[in-house]
Tab-separated table of C-alpha atoms in Angstrom:
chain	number	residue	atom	x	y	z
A	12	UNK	CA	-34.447	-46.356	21.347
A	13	UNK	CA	-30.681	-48.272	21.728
A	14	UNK	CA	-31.810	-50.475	19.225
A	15	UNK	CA	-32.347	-47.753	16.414
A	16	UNK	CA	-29.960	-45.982	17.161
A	17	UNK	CA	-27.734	-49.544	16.752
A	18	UNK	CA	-29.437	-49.609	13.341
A	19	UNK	CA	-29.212	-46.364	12.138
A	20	UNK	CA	-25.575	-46.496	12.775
A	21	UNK	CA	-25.092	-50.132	11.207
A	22	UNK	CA	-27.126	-48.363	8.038
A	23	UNK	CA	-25.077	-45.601	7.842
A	24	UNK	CA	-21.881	-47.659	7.978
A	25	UNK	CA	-22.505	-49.742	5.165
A	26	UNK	CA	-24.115	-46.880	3.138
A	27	UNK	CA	-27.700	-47.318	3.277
A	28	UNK	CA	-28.396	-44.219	4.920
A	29	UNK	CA	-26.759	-40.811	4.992
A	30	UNK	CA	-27.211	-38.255	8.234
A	31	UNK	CA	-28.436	-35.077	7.389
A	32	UNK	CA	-25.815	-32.623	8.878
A	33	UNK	CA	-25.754	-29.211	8.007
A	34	UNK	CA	-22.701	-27.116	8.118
A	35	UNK	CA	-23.672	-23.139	8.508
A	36	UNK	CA	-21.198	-20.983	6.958
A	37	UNK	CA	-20.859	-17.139	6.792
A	38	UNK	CA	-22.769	-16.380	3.603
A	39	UNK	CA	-21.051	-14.690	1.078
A	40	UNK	CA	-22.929	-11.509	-0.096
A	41	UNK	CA	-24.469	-11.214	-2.910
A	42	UNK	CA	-22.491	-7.996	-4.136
A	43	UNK	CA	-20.943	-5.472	-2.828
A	44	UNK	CA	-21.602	-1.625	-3.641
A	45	UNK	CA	-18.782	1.228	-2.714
A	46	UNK	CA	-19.877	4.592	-2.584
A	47	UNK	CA	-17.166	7.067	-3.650
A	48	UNK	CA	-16.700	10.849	-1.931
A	49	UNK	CA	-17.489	12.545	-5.030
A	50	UNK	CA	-20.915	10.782	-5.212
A	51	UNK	CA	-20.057	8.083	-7.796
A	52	UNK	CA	-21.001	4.438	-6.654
A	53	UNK	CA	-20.056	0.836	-7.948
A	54	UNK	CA	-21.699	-2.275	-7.623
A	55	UNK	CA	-19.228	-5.341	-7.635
A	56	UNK	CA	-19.812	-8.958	-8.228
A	57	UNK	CA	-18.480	-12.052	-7.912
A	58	UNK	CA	-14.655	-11.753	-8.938
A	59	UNK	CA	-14.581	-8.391	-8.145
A	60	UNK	CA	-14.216	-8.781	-4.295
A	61	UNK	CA	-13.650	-11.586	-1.994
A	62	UNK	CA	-13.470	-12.029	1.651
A	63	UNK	CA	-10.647	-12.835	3.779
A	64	UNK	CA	-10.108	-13.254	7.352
A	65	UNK	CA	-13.684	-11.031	7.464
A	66	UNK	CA	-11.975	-8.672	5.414
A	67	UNK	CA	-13.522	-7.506	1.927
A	68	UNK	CA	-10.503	-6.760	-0.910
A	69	UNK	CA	-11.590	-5.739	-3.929
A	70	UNK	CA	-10.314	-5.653	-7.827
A	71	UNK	CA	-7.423	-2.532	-7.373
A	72	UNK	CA	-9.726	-0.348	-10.139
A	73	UNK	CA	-12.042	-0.323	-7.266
A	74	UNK	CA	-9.504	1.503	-4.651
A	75	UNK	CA	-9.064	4.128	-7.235
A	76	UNK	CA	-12.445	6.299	-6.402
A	77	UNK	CA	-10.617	6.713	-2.816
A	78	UNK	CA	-7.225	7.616	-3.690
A	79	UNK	CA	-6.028	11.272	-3.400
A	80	UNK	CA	-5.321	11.928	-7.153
A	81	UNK	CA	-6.503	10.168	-10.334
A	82	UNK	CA	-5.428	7.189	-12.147
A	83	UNK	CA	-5.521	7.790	-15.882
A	84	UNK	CA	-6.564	4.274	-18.231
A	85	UNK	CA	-4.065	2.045	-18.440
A	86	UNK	CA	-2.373	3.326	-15.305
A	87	UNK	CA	-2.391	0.234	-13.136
A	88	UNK	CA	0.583	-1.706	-13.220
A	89	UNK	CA	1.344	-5.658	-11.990
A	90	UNK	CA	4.704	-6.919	-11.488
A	91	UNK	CA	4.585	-10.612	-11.402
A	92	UNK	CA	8.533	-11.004	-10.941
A	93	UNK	CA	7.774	-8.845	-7.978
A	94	UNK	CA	4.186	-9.702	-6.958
A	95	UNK	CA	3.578	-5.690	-6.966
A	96	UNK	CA	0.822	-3.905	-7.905
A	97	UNK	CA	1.336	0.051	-9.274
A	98	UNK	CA	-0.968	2.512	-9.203
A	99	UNK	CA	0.139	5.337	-11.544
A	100	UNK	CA	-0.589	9.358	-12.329
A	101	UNK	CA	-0.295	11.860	-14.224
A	102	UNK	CA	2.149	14.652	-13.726
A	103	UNK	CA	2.001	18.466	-14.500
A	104	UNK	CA	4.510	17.136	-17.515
A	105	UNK	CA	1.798	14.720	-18.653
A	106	UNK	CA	4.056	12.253	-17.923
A	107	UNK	CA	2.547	9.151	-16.489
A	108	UNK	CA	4.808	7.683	-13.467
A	109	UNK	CA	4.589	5.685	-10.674
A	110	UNK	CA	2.662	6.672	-7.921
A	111	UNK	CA	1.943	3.477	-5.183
A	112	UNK	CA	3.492	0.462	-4.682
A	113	UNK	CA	1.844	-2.286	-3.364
A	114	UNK	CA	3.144	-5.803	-1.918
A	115	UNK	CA	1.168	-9.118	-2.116
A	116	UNK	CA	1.150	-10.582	1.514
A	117	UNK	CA	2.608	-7.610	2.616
A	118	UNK	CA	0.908	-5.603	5.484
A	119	UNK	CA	1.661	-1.934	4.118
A	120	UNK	CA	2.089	0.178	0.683
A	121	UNK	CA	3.861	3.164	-0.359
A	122	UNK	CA	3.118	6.067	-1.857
A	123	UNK	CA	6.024	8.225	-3.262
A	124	UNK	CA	8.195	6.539	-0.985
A	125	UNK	CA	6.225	6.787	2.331
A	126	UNK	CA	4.948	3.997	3.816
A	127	UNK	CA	1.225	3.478	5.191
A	128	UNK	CA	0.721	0.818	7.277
A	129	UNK	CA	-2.472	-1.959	6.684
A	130	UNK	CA	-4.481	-4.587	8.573
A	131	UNK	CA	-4.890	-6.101	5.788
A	132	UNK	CA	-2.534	-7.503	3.295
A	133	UNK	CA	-3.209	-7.155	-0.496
A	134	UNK	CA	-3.657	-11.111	-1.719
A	135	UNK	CA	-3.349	-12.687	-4.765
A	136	UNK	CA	-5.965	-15.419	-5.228
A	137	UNK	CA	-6.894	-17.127	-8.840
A	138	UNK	CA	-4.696	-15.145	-10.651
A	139	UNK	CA	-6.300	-11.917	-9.399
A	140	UNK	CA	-5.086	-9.087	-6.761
A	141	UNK	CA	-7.173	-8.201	-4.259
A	142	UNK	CA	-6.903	-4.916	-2.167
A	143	UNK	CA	-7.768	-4.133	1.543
A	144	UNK	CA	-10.268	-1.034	0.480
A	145	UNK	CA	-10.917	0.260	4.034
A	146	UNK	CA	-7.147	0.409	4.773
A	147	UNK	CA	-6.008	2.283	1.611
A	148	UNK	CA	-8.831	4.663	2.174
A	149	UNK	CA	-8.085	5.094	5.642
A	150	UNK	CA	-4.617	5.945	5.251
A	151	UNK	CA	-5.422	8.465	3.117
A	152	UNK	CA	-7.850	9.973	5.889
A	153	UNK	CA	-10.777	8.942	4.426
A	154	UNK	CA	-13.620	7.482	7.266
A	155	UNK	CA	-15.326	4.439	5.895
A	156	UNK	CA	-18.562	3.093	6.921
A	157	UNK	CA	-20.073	-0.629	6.129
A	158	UNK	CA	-23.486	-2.089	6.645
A	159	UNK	CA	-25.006	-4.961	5.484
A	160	UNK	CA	-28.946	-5.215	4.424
A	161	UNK	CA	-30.347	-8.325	2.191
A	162	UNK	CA	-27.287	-9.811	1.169
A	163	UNK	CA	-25.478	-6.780	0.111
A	164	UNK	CA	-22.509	-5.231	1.610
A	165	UNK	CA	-22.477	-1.592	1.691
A	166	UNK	CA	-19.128	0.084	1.739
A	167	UNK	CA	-19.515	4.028	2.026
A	168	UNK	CA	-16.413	5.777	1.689
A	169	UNK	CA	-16.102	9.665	2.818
């Protein structure tokens, strides 16, 4: 037994043989589906969420199903002088203005000037922003529930 294990090493130092070592990592799902309180539901896929420190963010037109008022088109803003993200609405005017202000790194947003804290911070990773969707919906009194079944993260948001 000394001996092949002398061998197998001598092998595997020169390159002859390779040791079959298998690194187990989380697996990522294999999409993620939000259900909204009025009913509507989304199904995201890859580049529309990612997963950090256990956390799922997701593409900011995502967050909008659990925000208190509605986003017209168009009305999400990104400051890259800043690194802020805007979320915008409508006013009784018509007049489209800003609405929520969001931080990359930063562990809390406002809304009309009030600030709501987060877990999570919104990232920025490959040229996209990411958004805690738990934490905004939360803060807004929303209750969120996740499960997981096959490979698919369930995010139900009430």
């Amino acid at each position: 037994m000394k001996m092949r294990s002398i061998l197998t090493a001598v092998l595997f130092s020169i390159g002859l043989i390779a040791l079959d070592v298998r690194v187990t990592a989380a697996p990522f799902p294999d999409s993620v589906k939000v259900g909204y309180p009025d009913g509507s539901e989304a199904t995201l896929s890859n580049g529309d969420y990612t997963i950090d420190n256990g956390n799922i963010l997701v593409n900011p037109t995502y967050v909008t199903g659990a925000l208190p008022f509605i986003v017209p088109g168009k009305g999400i803003w990104w400051d890259n002088t800043k690194k802020i993200l805007i979320f915008a609405f409508t006013d009784s005017d018509d007049y489209i203005k800003e609405r929520i202000k969001i931080k990359i790194g930063e562990k809390e947003f406002k809304d009309n000037g009030k600030i709501f804290e987060l877990r999570q911070e919104a990232i920025l990773k490959n040229g996209r922003v990411y958004l805690p969707i738990r934490g905004i919906a939360e803060a807004y009194g929303k209750i969120v529930h996740y499960t997981k079944s096959n490979g698919i993260i369930y995010i139900l948001i009430q």
